[in-house]
Short mmCIF file of C-alpha atoms and ligand atoms in Angstrom, two decimals:
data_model
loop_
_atom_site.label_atom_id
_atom_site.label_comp_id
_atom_site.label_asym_id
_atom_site.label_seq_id
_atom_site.Cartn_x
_atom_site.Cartn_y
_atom_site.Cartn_z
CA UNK K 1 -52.33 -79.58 -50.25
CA UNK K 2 -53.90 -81.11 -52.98
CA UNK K 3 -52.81 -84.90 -52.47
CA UNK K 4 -53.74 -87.10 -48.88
CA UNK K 5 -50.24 -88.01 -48.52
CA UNK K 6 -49.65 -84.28 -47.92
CA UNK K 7 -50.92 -84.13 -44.87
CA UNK K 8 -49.33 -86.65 -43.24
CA UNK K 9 -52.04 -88.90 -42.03
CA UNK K 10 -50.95 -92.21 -40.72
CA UNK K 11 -50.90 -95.62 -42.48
CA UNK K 12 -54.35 -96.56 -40.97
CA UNK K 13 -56.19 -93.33 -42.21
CA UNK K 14 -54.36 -93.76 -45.68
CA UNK K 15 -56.08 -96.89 -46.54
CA UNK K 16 -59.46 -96.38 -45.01
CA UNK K 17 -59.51 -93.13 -47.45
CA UNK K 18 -58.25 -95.49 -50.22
CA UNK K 19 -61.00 -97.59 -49.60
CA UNK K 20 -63.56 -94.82 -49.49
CA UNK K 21 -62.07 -93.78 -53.15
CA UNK K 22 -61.27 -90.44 -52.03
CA UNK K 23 -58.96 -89.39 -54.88
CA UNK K 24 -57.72 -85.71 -53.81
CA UNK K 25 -59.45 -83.36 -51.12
CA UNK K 26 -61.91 -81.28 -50.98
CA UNK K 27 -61.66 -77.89 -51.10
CA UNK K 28 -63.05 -77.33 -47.28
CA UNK K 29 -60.81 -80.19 -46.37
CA UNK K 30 -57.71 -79.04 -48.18
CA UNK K 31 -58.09 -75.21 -46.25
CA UNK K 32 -59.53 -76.89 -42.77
CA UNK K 33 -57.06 -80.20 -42.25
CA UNK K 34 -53.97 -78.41 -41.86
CA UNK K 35 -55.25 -75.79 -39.39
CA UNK K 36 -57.31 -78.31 -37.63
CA UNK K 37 -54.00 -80.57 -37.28
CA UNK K 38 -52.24 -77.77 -35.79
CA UNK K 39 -54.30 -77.17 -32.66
CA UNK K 40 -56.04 -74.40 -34.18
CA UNK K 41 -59.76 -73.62 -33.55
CA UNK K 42 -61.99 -73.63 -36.75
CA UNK K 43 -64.97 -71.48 -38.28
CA UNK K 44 -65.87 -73.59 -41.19
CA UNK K 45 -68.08 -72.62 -43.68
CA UNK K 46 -69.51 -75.71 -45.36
CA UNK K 47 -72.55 -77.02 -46.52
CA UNK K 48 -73.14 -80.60 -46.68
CA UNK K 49 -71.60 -82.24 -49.99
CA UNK K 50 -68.56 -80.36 -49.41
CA UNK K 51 -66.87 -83.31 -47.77
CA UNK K 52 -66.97 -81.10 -44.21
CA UNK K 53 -67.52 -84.53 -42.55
CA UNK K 54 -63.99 -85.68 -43.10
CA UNK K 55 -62.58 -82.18 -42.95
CA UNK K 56 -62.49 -82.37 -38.97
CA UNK K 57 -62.99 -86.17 -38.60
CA UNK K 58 -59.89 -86.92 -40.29
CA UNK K 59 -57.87 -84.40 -37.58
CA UNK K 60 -59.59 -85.93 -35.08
CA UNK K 61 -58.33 -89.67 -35.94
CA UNK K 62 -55.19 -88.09 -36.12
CA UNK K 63 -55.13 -87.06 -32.34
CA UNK K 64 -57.33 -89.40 -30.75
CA UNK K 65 -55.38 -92.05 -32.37
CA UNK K 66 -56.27 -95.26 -30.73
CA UNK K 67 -58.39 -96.63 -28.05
CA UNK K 68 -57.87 -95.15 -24.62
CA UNK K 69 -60.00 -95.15 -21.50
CA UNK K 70 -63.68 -95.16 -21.42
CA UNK K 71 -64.61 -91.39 -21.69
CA UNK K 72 -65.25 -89.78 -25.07
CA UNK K 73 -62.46 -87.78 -26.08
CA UNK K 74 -63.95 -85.64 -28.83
CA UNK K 75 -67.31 -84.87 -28.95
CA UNK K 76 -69.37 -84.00 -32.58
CA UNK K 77 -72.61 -82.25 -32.03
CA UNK K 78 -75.29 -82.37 -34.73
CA UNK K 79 -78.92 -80.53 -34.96
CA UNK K 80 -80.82 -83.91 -36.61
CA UNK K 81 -80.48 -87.90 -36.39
CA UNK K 82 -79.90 -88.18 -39.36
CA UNK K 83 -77.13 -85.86 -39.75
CA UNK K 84 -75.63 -87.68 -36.12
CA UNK K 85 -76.72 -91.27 -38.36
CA UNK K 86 -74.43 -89.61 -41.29
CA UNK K 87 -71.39 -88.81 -39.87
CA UNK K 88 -71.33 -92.46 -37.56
CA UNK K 89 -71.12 -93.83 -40.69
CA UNK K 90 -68.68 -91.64 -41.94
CA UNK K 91 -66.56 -92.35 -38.64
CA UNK K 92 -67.42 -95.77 -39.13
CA UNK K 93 -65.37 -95.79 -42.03
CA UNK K 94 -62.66 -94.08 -41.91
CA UNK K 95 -62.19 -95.88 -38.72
CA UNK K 96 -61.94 -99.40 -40.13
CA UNK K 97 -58.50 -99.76 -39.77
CA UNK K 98 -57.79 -98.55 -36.24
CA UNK K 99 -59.31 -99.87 -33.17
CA UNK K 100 -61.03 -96.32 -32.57
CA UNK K 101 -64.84 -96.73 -30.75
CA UNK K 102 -67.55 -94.47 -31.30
CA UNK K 103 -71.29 -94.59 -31.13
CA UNK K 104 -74.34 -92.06 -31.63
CA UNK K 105 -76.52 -90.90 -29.63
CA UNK K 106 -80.12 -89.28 -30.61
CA UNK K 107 -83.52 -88.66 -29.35
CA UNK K 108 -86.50 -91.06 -30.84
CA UNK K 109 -84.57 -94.02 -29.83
CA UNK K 110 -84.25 -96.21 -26.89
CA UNK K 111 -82.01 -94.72 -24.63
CA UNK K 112 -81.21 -97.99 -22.73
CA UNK K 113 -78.68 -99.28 -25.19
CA UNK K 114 -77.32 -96.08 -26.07
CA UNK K 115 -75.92 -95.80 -22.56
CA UNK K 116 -75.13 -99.90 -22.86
CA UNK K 117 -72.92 -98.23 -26.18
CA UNK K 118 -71.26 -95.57 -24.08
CA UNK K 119 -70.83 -97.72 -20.69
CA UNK K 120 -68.47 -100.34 -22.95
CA UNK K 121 -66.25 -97.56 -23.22
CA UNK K 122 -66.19 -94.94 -26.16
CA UNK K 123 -62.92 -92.32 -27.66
CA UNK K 124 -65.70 -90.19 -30.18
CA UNK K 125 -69.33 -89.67 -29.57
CA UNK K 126 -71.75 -88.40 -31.95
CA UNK K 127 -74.87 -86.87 -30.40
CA UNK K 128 -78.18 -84.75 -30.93
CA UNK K 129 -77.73 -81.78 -27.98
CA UNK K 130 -80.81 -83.17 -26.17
CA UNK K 131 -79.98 -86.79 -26.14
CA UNK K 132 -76.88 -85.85 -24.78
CA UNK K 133 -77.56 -83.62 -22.05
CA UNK K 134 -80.37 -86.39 -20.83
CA UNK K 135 -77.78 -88.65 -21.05
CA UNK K 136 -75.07 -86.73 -18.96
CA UNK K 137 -77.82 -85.92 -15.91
CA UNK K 138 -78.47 -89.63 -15.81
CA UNK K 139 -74.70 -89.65 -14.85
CA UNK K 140 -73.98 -92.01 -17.18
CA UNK K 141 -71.48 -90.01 -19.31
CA UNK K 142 -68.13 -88.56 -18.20
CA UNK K 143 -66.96 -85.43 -19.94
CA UNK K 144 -64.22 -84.57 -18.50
CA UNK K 145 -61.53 -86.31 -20.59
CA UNK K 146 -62.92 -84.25 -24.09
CA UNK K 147 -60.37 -82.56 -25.79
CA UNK K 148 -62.10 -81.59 -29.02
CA UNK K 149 -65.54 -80.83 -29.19
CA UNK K 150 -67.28 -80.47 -32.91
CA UNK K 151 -70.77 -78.33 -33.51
CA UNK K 152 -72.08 -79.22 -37.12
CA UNK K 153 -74.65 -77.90 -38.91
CA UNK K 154 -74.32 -74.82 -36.48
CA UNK K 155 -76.57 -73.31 -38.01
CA UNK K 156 -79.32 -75.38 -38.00
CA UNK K 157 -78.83 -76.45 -34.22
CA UNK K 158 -79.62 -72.53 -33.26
CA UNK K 159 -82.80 -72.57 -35.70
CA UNK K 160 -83.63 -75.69 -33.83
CA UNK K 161 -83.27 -73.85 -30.60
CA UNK K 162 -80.64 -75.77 -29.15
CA UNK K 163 -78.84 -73.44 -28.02
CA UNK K 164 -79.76 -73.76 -23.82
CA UNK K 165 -78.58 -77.40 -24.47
CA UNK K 166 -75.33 -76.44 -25.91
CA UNK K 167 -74.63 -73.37 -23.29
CA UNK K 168 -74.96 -75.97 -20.37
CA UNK K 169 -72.71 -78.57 -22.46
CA UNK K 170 -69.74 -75.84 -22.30
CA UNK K 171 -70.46 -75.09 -18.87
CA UNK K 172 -69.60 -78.74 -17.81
CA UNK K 173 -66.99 -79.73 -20.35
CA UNK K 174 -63.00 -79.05 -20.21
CA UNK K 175 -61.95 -75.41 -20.87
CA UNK K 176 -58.77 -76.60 -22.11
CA UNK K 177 -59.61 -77.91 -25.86
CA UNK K 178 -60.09 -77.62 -29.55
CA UNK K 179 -63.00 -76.14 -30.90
CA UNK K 180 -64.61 -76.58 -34.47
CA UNK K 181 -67.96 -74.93 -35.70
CA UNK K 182 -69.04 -75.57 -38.78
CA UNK K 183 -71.80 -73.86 -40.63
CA UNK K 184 -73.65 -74.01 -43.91
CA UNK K 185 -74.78 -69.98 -43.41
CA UNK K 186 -73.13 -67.45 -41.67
CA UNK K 187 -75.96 -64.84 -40.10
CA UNK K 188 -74.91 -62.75 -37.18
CA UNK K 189 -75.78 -64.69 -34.58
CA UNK K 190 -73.21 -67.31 -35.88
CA UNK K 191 -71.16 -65.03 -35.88
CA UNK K 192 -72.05 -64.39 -32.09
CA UNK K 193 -71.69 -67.60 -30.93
CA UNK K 194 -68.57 -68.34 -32.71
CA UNK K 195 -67.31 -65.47 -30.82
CA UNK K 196 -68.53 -67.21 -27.68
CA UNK K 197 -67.34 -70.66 -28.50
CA UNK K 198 -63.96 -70.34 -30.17
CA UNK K 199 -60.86 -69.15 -29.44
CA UNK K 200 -58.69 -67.13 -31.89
CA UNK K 201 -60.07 -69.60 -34.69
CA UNK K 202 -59.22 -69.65 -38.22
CA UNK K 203 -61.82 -69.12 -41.14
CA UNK K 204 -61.91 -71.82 -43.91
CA UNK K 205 -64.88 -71.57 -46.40
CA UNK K 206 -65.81 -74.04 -48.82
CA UNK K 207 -67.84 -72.16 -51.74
CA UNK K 208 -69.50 -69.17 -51.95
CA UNK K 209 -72.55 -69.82 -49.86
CA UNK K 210 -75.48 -70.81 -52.37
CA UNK K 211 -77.32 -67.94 -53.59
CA UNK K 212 -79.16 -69.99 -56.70
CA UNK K 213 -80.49 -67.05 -58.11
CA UNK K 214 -77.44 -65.14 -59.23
CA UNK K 215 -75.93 -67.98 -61.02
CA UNK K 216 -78.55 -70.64 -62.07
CA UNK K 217 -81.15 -69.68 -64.07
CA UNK K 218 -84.26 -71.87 -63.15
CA UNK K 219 -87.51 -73.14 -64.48
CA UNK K 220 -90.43 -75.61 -64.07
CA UNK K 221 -92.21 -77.65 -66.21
CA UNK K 222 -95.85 -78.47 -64.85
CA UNK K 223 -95.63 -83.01 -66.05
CA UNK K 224 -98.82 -84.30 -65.72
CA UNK K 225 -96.95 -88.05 -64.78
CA UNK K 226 -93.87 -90.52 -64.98
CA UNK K 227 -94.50 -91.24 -68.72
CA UNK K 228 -94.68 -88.20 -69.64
CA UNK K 229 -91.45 -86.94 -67.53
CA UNK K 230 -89.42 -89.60 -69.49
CA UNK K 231 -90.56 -88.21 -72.62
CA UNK K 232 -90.16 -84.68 -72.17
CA UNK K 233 -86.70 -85.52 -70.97
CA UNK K 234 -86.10 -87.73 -74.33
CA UNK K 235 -86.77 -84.65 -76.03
CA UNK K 236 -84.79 -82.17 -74.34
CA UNK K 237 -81.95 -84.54 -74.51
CA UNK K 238 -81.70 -84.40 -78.20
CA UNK K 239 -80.71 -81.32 -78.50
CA UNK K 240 -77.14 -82.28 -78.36
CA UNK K 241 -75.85 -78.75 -79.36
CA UNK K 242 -78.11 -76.96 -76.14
CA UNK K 243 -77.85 -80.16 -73.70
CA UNK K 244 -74.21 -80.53 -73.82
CA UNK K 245 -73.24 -81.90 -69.66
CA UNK K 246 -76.76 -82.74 -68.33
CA UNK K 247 -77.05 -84.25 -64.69
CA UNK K 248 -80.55 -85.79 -64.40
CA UNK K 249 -81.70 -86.15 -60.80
CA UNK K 250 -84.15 -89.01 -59.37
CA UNK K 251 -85.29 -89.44 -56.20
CA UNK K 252 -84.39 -93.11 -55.82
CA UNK K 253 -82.43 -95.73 -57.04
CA UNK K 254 -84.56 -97.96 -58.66
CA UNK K 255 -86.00 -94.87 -61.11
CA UNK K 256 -82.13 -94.07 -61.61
CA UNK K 257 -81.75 -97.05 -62.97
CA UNK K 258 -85.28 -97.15 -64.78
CA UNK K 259 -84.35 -93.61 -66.48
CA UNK K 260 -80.60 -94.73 -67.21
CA UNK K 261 -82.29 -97.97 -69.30
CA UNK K 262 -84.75 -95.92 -70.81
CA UNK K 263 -82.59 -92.83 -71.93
CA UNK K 264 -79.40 -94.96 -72.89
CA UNK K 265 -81.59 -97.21 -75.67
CA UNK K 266 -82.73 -93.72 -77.11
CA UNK K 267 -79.67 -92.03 -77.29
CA UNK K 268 -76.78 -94.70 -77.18
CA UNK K 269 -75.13 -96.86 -74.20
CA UNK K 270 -71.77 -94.57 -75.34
CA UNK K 271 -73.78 -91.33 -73.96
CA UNK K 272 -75.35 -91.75 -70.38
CA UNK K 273 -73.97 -93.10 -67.13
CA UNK K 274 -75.51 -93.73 -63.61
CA UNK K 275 -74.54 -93.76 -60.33
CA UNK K 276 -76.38 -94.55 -57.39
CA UNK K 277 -75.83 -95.84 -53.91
CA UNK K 278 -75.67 -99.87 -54.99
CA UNK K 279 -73.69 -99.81 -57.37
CA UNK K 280 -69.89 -100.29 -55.75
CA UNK K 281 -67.43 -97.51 -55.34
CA UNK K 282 -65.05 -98.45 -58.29
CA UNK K 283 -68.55 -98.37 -60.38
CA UNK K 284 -69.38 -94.76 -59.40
CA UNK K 285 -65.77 -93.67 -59.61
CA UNK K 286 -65.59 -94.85 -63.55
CA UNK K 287 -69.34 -93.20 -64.49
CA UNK K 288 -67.95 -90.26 -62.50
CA UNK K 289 -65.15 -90.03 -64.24
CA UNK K 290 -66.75 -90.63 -67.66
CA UNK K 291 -68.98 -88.01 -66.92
CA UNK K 292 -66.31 -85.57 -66.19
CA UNK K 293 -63.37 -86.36 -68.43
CA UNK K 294 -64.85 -87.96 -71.86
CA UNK K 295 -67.54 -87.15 -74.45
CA UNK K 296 -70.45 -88.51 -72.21
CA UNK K 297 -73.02 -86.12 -72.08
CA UNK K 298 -75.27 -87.40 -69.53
CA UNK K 299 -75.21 -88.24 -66.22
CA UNK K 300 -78.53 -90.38 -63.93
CA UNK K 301 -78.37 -89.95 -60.54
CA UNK K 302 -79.59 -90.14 -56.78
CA UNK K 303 -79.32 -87.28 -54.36
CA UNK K 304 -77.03 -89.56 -51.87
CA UNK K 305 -74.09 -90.30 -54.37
CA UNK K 306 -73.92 -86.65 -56.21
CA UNK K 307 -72.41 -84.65 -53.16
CA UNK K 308 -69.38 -83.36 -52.98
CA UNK K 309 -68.97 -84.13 -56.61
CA UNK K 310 -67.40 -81.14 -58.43
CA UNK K 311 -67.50 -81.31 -62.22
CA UNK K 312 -67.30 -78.10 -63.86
CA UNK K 313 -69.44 -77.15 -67.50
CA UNK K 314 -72.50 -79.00 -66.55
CA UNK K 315 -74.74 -77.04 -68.38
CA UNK K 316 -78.28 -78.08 -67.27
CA UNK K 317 -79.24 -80.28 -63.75
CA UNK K 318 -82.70 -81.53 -64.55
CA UNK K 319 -85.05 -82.44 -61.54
CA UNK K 320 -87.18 -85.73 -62.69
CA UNK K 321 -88.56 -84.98 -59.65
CA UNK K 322 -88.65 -82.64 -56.69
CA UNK K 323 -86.84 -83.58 -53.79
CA UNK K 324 -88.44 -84.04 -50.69
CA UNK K 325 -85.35 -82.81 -48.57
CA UNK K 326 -85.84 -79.39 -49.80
CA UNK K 327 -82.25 -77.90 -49.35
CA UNK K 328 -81.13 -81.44 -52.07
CA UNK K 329 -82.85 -78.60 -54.49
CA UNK K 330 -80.08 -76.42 -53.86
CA UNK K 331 -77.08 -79.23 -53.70
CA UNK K 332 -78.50 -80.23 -57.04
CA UNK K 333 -78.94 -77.55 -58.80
CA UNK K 334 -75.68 -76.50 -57.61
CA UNK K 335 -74.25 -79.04 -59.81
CA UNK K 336 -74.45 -76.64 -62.61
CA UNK K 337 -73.55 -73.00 -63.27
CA UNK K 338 -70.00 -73.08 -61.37
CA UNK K 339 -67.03 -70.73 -61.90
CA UNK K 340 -69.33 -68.33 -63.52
CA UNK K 341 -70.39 -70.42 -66.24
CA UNK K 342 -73.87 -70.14 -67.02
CA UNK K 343 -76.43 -72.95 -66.27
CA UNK K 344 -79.91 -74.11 -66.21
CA UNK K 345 -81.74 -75.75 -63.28
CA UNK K 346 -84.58 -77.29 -65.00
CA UNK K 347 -87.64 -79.32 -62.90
CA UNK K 348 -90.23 -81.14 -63.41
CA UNK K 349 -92.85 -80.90 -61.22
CA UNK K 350 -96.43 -83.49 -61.08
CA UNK K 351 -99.67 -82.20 -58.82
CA UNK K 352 -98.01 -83.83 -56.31
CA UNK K 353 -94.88 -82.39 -56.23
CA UNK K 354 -96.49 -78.45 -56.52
CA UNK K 355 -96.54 -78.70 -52.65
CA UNK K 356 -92.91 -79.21 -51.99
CA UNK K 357 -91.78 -77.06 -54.81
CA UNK K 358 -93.25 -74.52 -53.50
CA UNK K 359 -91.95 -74.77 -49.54
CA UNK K 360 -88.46 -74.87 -51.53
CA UNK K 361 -89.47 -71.51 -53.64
CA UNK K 362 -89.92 -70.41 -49.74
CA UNK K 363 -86.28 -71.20 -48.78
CA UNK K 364 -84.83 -69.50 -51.67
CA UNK K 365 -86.59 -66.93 -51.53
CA UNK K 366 -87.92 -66.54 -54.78
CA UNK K 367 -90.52 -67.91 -57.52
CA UNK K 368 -88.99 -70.20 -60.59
CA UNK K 369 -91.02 -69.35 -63.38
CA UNK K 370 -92.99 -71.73 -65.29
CA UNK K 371 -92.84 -72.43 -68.43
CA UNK K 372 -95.13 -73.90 -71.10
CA UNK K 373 -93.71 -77.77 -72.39
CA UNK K 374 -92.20 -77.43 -75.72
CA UNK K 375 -94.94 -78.70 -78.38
CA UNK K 376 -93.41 -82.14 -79.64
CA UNK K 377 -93.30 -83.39 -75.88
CA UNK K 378 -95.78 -86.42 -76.41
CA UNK K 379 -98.46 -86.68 -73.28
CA UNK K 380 -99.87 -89.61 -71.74
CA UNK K 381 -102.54 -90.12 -69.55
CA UNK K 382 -102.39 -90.85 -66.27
CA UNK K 383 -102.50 -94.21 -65.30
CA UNK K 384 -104.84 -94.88 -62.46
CA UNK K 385 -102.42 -96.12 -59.78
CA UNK K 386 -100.24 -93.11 -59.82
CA UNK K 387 -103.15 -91.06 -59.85
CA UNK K 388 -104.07 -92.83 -56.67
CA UNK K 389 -100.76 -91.98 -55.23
CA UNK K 390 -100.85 -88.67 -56.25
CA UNK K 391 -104.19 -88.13 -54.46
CA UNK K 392 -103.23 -89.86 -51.68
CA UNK K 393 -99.99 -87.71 -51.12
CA UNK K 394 -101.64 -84.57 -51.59
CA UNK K 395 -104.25 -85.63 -48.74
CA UNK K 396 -101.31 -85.78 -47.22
CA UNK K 397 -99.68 -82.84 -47.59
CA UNK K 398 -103.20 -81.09 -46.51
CA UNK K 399 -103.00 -83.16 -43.19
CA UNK K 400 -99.78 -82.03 -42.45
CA UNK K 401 -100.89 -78.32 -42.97
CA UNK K 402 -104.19 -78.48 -41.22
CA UNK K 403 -104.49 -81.64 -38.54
CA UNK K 404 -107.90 -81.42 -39.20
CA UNK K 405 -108.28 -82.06 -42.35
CA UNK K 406 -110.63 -85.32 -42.62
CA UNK K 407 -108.68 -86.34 -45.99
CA UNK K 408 -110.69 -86.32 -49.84
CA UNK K 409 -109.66 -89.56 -50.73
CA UNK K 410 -111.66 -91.85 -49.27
CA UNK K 411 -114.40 -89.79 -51.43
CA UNK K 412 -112.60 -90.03 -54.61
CA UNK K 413 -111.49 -94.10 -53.95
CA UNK K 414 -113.90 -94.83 -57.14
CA UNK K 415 -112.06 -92.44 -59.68
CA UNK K 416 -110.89 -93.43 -62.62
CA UNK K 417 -108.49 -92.11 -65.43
CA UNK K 418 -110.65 -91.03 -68.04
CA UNK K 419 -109.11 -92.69 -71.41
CA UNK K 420 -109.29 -89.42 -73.14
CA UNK K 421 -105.58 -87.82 -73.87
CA UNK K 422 -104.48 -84.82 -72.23
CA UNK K 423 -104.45 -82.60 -74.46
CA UNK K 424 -102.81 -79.82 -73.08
CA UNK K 425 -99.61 -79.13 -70.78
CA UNK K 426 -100.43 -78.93 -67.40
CA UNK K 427 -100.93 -75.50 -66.59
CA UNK K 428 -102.95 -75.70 -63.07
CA UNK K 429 -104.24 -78.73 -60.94
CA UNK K 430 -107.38 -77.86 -62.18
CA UNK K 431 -107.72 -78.57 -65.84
CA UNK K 432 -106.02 -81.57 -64.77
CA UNK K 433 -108.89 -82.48 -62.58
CA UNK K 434 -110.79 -82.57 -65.53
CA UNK K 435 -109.24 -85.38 -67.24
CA UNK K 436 -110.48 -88.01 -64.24
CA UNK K 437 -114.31 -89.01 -63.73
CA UNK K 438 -116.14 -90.89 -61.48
CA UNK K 439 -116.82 -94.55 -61.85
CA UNK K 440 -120.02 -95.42 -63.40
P1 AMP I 501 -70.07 -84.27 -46.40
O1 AMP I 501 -70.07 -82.88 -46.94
O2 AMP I 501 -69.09 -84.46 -45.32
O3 AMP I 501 -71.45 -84.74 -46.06
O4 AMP I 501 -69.55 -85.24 -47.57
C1 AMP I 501 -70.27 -85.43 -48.73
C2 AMP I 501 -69.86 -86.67 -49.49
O5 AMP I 501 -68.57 -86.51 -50.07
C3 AMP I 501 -69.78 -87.92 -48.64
O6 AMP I 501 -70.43 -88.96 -49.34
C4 AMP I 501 -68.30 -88.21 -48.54
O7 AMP I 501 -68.06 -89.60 -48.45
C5 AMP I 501 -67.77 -87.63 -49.84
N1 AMP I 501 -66.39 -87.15 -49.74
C6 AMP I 501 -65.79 -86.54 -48.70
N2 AMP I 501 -64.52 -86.23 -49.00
C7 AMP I 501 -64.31 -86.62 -50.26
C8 AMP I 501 -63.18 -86.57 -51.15
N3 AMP I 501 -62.04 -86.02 -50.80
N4 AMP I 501 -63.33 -87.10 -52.37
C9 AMP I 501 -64.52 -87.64 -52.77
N5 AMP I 501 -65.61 -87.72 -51.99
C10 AMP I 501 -65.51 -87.22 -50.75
#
């Protein structure tokens, strides 16, 4: 099943994944549709970026079909809002061409016109497990009409403790129905409640689950700033022979497109692409493509647009900067060192940044060693507004730790850059202290 038209979706489905520029399947979705079209109960192995989302939606079109009645009749349950946020968009638009309602439902929000949303009449709900139980002993949602019911992220919604939430939901719902669990990990007490939860289901796994270490060598490079960032990238992108399928990763769009500018008048338009979120889908598809197929060797881009993206040979993923969604470090640095090819995760990491990189050193379980700049990299001084930001941040990073932290900054309001160069690579938040003094 390597073509759409395979499985035999209907017209309406066809075009809304023409629109989406889907070209072929996903691996998870060319394993799970089939099996999830036939009745069957899944166990899905899938992190996010492996186009999961679609691999049980699209089934789910497929049986719910059109609008019918006012009860929900399959049910996707998600550990975070902004996972539930994700996949009503995804519904949203794979839905545009049938006359299929849905909404989401999720705690934090005003609950009043979440039950308006449901009230109107709904075929697929999206919900956090809390929301939703709230929701149901209000009496003001009817379960009894579900025939598939989805638990995403299952993983995730047990570490969350959601799991009281979710043994009441099955007490209440239908016995009769299809069942789909889908899981980024796959520790025993997954295992347990898929036992509990599913009926003779079928396994489909994306990937390998991510262990970075085995494949994808990684290292840090202590950047005192921005400026200096760019330029140590500038140099590590001349080495055309080493640097041969790089994927550089910024946090947002407008330094994507700051970086692409920058990068492509130092090493030629012909040799760098970017995608991001804004630019349209036809855009992405063509730097995508570029990336993959010709003789462009680099690729800018945002955390949003590079799932799900498979393009084998990268040979290095460099972090600009470290992503604040810690498990984006693994999705990106996934990017490289597939089918047993070897790769190099490489990040760059400002005073600011040493307090997330090392929560994510925490979730994979290991330490990425540091290593020293390489001697031509030209360094700049700070300027004195990212400085501030820097200091503010990591005030905030101590609040979060310790509530009672009254916050340095206010002290340190007068510093100032001092004008002298750093000299040396940033080797430890202290010697960089040293190049800022006080205000006469
Ligand atoms: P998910 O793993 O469901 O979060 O999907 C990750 C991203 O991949 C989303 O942006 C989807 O729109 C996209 N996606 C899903 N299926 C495909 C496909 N067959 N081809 C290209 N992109 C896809």
């Amino acid at each position: 099943m390597t073509n759409f038209l395979d499985f035999k979706f209907n017209k309406q489905i066809l075009s809304a994944i023409e629109d989406l520029g889907y070209q072929t399947p996903t691996e998870i979705q060319q394993k799970a549709i089939p099996l999830a079209m036939a009745g069957h109960d899944l166990f899905g192995i899938a992190q996010t970026g492996t186009g999961k989302t679609a691999a049980y939606m699209l089934p789910i079109l497929m049986k719910t079909k059109f609008a019918q009645g006012v009860n929900p009749r399959a049910l996707i349950l998600a550990p975070t809002r902004e996972l539930a946020i994700q996949i009503g968009e995804a519904i949203t638009e794979l839905t545009k061409y049938t006359d299929l309602r849905h909404t989401v439902i999720y705690g934090g929000s005003a609950i009043k016109f979440q039950i308006e949303d449901i009230r109107k009449g709904i075929d697929i709900l999206v919900a956090t497990p809390g929301r939703l139980m709230d929701i149901y002993f209000r009496e003001e949602l009817i379960l009894k009409d579900l025939k598939t019911l989805v638990l995403d992220e299952a993983d995730r919604m047990m570490d969350m403790g959601f799991m009281p939430q979710i043994r009441n939901l099955l007490e209440i719902i239908p016995k009769k129905r299809q069942n789909m669990l889908f899981s980024a990990t796959m520790p025993e007490r997954i295992i347990k409640l898929s036992e509990e939860f599913l009926e003779f289901p079928m396994h489909v796994e994306a990937s390998p689950q991510a262990t970075t270490a085995q494949t994808i060598a990684q290292i840090i490079y202590e950047v005192p700033n921005a400026r200096t960032k760019i330029s140590l990238l500038e140099h590590l992108l001349q080495d055309e022979a080493v640097f041969t399928k790089v994927i550089v990763f910024t946090r947002t769009k407008t330094s994507a497109n700051n970086v692409f500018k920058y990068i492509s008048r130092k090493i030629g338009e012909d040799k760098v692409r970017v995608i991001h979120a804004n630019k349209d889908q036809n855009a992405r598809i063509n730097a995508m493509d570029a990336f993959r197929n010709e003789n462009i060797p680099v690729l800018i881009a945002t955390d949003v647009v590079a799932r799900g993206i498979d393009v084998s040979m990268v040979s290095h993923v460099i972090n600009l900067d470290v992503p604040v969604i810690y498990e984006e470090y693994v999705h990106r640095i996934g990017r490289t060192g597939r089918a047993g090819n070897a790769g190099l995760a490489i990040t760059f990491v400002n005073e600011a940044e040493v307090y997330h990189i090392q929560k994510i050193e925490k979730i994979i379980k290991m330490t990425i060693p540091r290593q020293k700049m390489p001697a031509e990299t030209i360094l700049f001084e700070t300027e004195f507004e990212e400085k501030q930001t820097m200091l503010m941040e990591i005030d905030r990073q101590h609040k979060k730790e310790d509530p009672t932290f009254q916050g340095a900054f206010h002290e340190k309001k007068n510093v100032i850059v001092a004008k002298k160069r750093i000299k040396a690579p940033l080797k430890n938040s202290k010697k960089f202290k040293q190049t800022t003094k006080r205000k006469k």
